[in-house]
PDB file of C-alpha atoms in Angstrom:
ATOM      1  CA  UNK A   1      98.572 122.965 131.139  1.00 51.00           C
ATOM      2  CA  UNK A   2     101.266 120.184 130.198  1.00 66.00           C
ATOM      3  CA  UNK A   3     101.478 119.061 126.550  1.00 66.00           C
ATOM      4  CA  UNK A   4      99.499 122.132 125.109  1.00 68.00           C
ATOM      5  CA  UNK A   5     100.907 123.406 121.837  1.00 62.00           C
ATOM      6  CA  UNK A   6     100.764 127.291 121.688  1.00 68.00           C
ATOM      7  CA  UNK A   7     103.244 127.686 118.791  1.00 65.00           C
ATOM      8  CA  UNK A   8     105.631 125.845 116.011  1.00 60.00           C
ATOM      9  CA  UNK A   9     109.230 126.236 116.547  1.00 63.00           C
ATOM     10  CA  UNK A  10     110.830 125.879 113.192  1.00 65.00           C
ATOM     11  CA  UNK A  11     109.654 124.179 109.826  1.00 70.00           C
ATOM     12  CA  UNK A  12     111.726 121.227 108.911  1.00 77.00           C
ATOM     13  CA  UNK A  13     111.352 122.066 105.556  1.00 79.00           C
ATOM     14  CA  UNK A  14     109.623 118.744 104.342  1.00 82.00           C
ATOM     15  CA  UNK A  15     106.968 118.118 102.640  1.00 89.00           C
ATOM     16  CA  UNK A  16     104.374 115.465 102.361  1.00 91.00           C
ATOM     17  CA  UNK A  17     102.432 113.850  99.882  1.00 94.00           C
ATOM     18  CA  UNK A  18      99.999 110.848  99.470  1.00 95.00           C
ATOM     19  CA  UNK A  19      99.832 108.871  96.540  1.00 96.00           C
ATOM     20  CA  UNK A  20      97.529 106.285  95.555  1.00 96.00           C
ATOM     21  CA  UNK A  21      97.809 104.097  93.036  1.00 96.00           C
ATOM     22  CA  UNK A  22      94.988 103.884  90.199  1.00 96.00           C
ATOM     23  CA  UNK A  23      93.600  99.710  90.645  1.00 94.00           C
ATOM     24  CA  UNK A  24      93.158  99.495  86.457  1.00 95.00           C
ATOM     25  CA  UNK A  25      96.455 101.565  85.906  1.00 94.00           C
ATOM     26  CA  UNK A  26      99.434 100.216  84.990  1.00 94.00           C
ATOM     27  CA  UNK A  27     101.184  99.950  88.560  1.00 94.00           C
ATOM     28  CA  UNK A  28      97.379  97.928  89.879  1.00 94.00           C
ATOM     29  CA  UNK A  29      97.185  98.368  93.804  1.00 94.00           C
ATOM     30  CA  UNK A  30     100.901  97.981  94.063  1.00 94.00           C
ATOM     31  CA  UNK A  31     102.117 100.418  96.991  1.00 93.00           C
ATOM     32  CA  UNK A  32     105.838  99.099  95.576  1.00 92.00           C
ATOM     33  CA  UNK A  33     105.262  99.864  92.166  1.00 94.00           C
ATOM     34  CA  UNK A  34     104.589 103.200  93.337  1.00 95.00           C
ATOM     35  CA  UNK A  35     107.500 103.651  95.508  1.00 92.00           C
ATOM     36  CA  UNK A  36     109.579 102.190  92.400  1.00 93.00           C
ATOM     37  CA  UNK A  37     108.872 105.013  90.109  1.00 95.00           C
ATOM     38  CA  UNK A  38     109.259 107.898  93.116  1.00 94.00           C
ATOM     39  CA  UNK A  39     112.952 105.686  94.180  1.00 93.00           C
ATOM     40  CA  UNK A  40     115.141 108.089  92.053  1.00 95.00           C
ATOM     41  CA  UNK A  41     114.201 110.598  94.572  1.00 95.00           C
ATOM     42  CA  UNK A  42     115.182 108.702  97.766  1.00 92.00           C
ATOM     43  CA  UNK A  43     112.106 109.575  99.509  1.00 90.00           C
ATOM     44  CA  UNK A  44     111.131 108.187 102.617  1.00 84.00           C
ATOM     45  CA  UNK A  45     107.419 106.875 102.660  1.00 87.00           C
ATOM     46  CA  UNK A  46     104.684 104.628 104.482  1.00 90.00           C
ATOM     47  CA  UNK A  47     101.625 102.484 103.107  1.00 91.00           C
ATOM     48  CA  UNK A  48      98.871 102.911 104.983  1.00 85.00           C
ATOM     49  CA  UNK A  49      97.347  99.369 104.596  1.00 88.00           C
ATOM     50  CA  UNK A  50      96.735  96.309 102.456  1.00 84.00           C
ATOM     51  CA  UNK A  51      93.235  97.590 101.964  1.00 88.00           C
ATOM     52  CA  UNK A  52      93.874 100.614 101.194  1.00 90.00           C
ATOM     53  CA  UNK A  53      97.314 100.894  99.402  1.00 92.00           C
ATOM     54  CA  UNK A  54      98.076 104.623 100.330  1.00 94.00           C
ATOM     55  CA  UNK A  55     101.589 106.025 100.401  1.00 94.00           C
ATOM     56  CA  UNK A  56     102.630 108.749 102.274  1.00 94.00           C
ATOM     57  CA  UNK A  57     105.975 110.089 101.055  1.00 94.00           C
ATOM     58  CA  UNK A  58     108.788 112.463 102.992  1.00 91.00           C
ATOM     59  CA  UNK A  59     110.229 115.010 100.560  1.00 93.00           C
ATOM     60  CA  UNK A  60     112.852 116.475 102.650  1.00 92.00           C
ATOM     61  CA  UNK A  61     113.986 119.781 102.308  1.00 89.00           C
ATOM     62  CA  UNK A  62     116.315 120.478  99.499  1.00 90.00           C
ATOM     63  CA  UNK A  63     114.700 117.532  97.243  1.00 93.00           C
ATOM     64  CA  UNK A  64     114.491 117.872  94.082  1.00 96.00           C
ATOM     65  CA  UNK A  65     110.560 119.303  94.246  1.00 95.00           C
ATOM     66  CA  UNK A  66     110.289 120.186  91.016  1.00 96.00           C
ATOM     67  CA  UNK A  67     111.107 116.858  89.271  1.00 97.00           C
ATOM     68  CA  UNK A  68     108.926 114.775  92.303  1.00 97.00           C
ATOM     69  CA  UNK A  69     105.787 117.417  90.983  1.00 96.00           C
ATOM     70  CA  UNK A  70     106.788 116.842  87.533  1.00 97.00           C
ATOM     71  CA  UNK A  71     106.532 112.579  87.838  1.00 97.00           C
ATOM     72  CA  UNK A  72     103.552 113.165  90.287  1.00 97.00           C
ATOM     73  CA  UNK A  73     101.887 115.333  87.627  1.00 97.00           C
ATOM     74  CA  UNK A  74     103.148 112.262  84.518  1.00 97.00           C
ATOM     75  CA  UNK A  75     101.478 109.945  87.017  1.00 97.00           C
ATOM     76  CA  UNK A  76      98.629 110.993  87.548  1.00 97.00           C
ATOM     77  CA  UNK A  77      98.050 112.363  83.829  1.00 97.00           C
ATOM     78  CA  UNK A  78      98.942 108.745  82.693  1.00 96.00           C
ATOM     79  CA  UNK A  79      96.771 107.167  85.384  1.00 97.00           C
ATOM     80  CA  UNK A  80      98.866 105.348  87.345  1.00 96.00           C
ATOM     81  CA  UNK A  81      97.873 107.191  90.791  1.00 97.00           C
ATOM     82  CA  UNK A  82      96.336 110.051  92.140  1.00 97.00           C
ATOM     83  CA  UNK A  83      98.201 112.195  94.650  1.00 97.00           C
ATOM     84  CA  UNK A  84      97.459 115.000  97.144  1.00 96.00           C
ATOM     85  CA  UNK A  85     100.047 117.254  99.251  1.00 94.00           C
ATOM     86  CA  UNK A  86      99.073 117.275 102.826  1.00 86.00           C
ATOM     87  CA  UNK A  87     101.811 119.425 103.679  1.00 82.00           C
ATOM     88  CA  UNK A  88     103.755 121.995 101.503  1.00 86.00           C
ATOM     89  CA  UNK A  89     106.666 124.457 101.692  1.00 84.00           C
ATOM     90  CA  UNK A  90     107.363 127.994  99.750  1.00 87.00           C
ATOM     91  CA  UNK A  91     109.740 125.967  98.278  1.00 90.00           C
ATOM     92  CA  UNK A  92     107.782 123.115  97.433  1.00 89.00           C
ATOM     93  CA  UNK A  93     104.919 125.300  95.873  1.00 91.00           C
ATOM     94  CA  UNK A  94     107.403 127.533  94.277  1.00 92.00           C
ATOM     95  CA  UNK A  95     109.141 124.925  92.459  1.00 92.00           C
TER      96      UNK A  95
END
């Protein structure tokens, strides 16, 4: 069978996470006020849609995963998002 998967080859190392912002928080619906307070980091990231202001961030290996949990954690303790990590390292858990 062509294009059947049977294995992974490598991680890359990266991790992902989704962030929405909070509509009565501080940032609103904004999808850039979000990527404003994660832009120290340099992460690379997506919004879903206009409807649905989703972002899905890149945290590449060797990022600075503990201080992205740490503002992730502020955030969403403060209410400006909530966030979920589709996709997570040893490194990114153990940080």
């Amino acid at each position: 069978m062509r294009g059947l998967a049977v294995g992974r080859v490598s991680s890359s190392g990266n991790c992902t996470i989704r962030v929405v912002p909070v509509p009565t928080g501080s940032l609103g619906r904004s999808p850039q006020a979000v990527h404003q307070r994660l832009s120290v980091f340099e992460l690379g990231g997506e919004v879903l849609s206009d409807d649905f202001p989703m972002v899905a961030f890149t945290a590449p290996a060797g990022a600075d995963f503990a201080g992205i949990k740490t503002l992730l954690a502020q955030g969403q303790t403060e209410g400006w998002w909530h966030y979920e990590v589709g996709c997570g390292t040893d490194e990114w858990w153990n940080a």
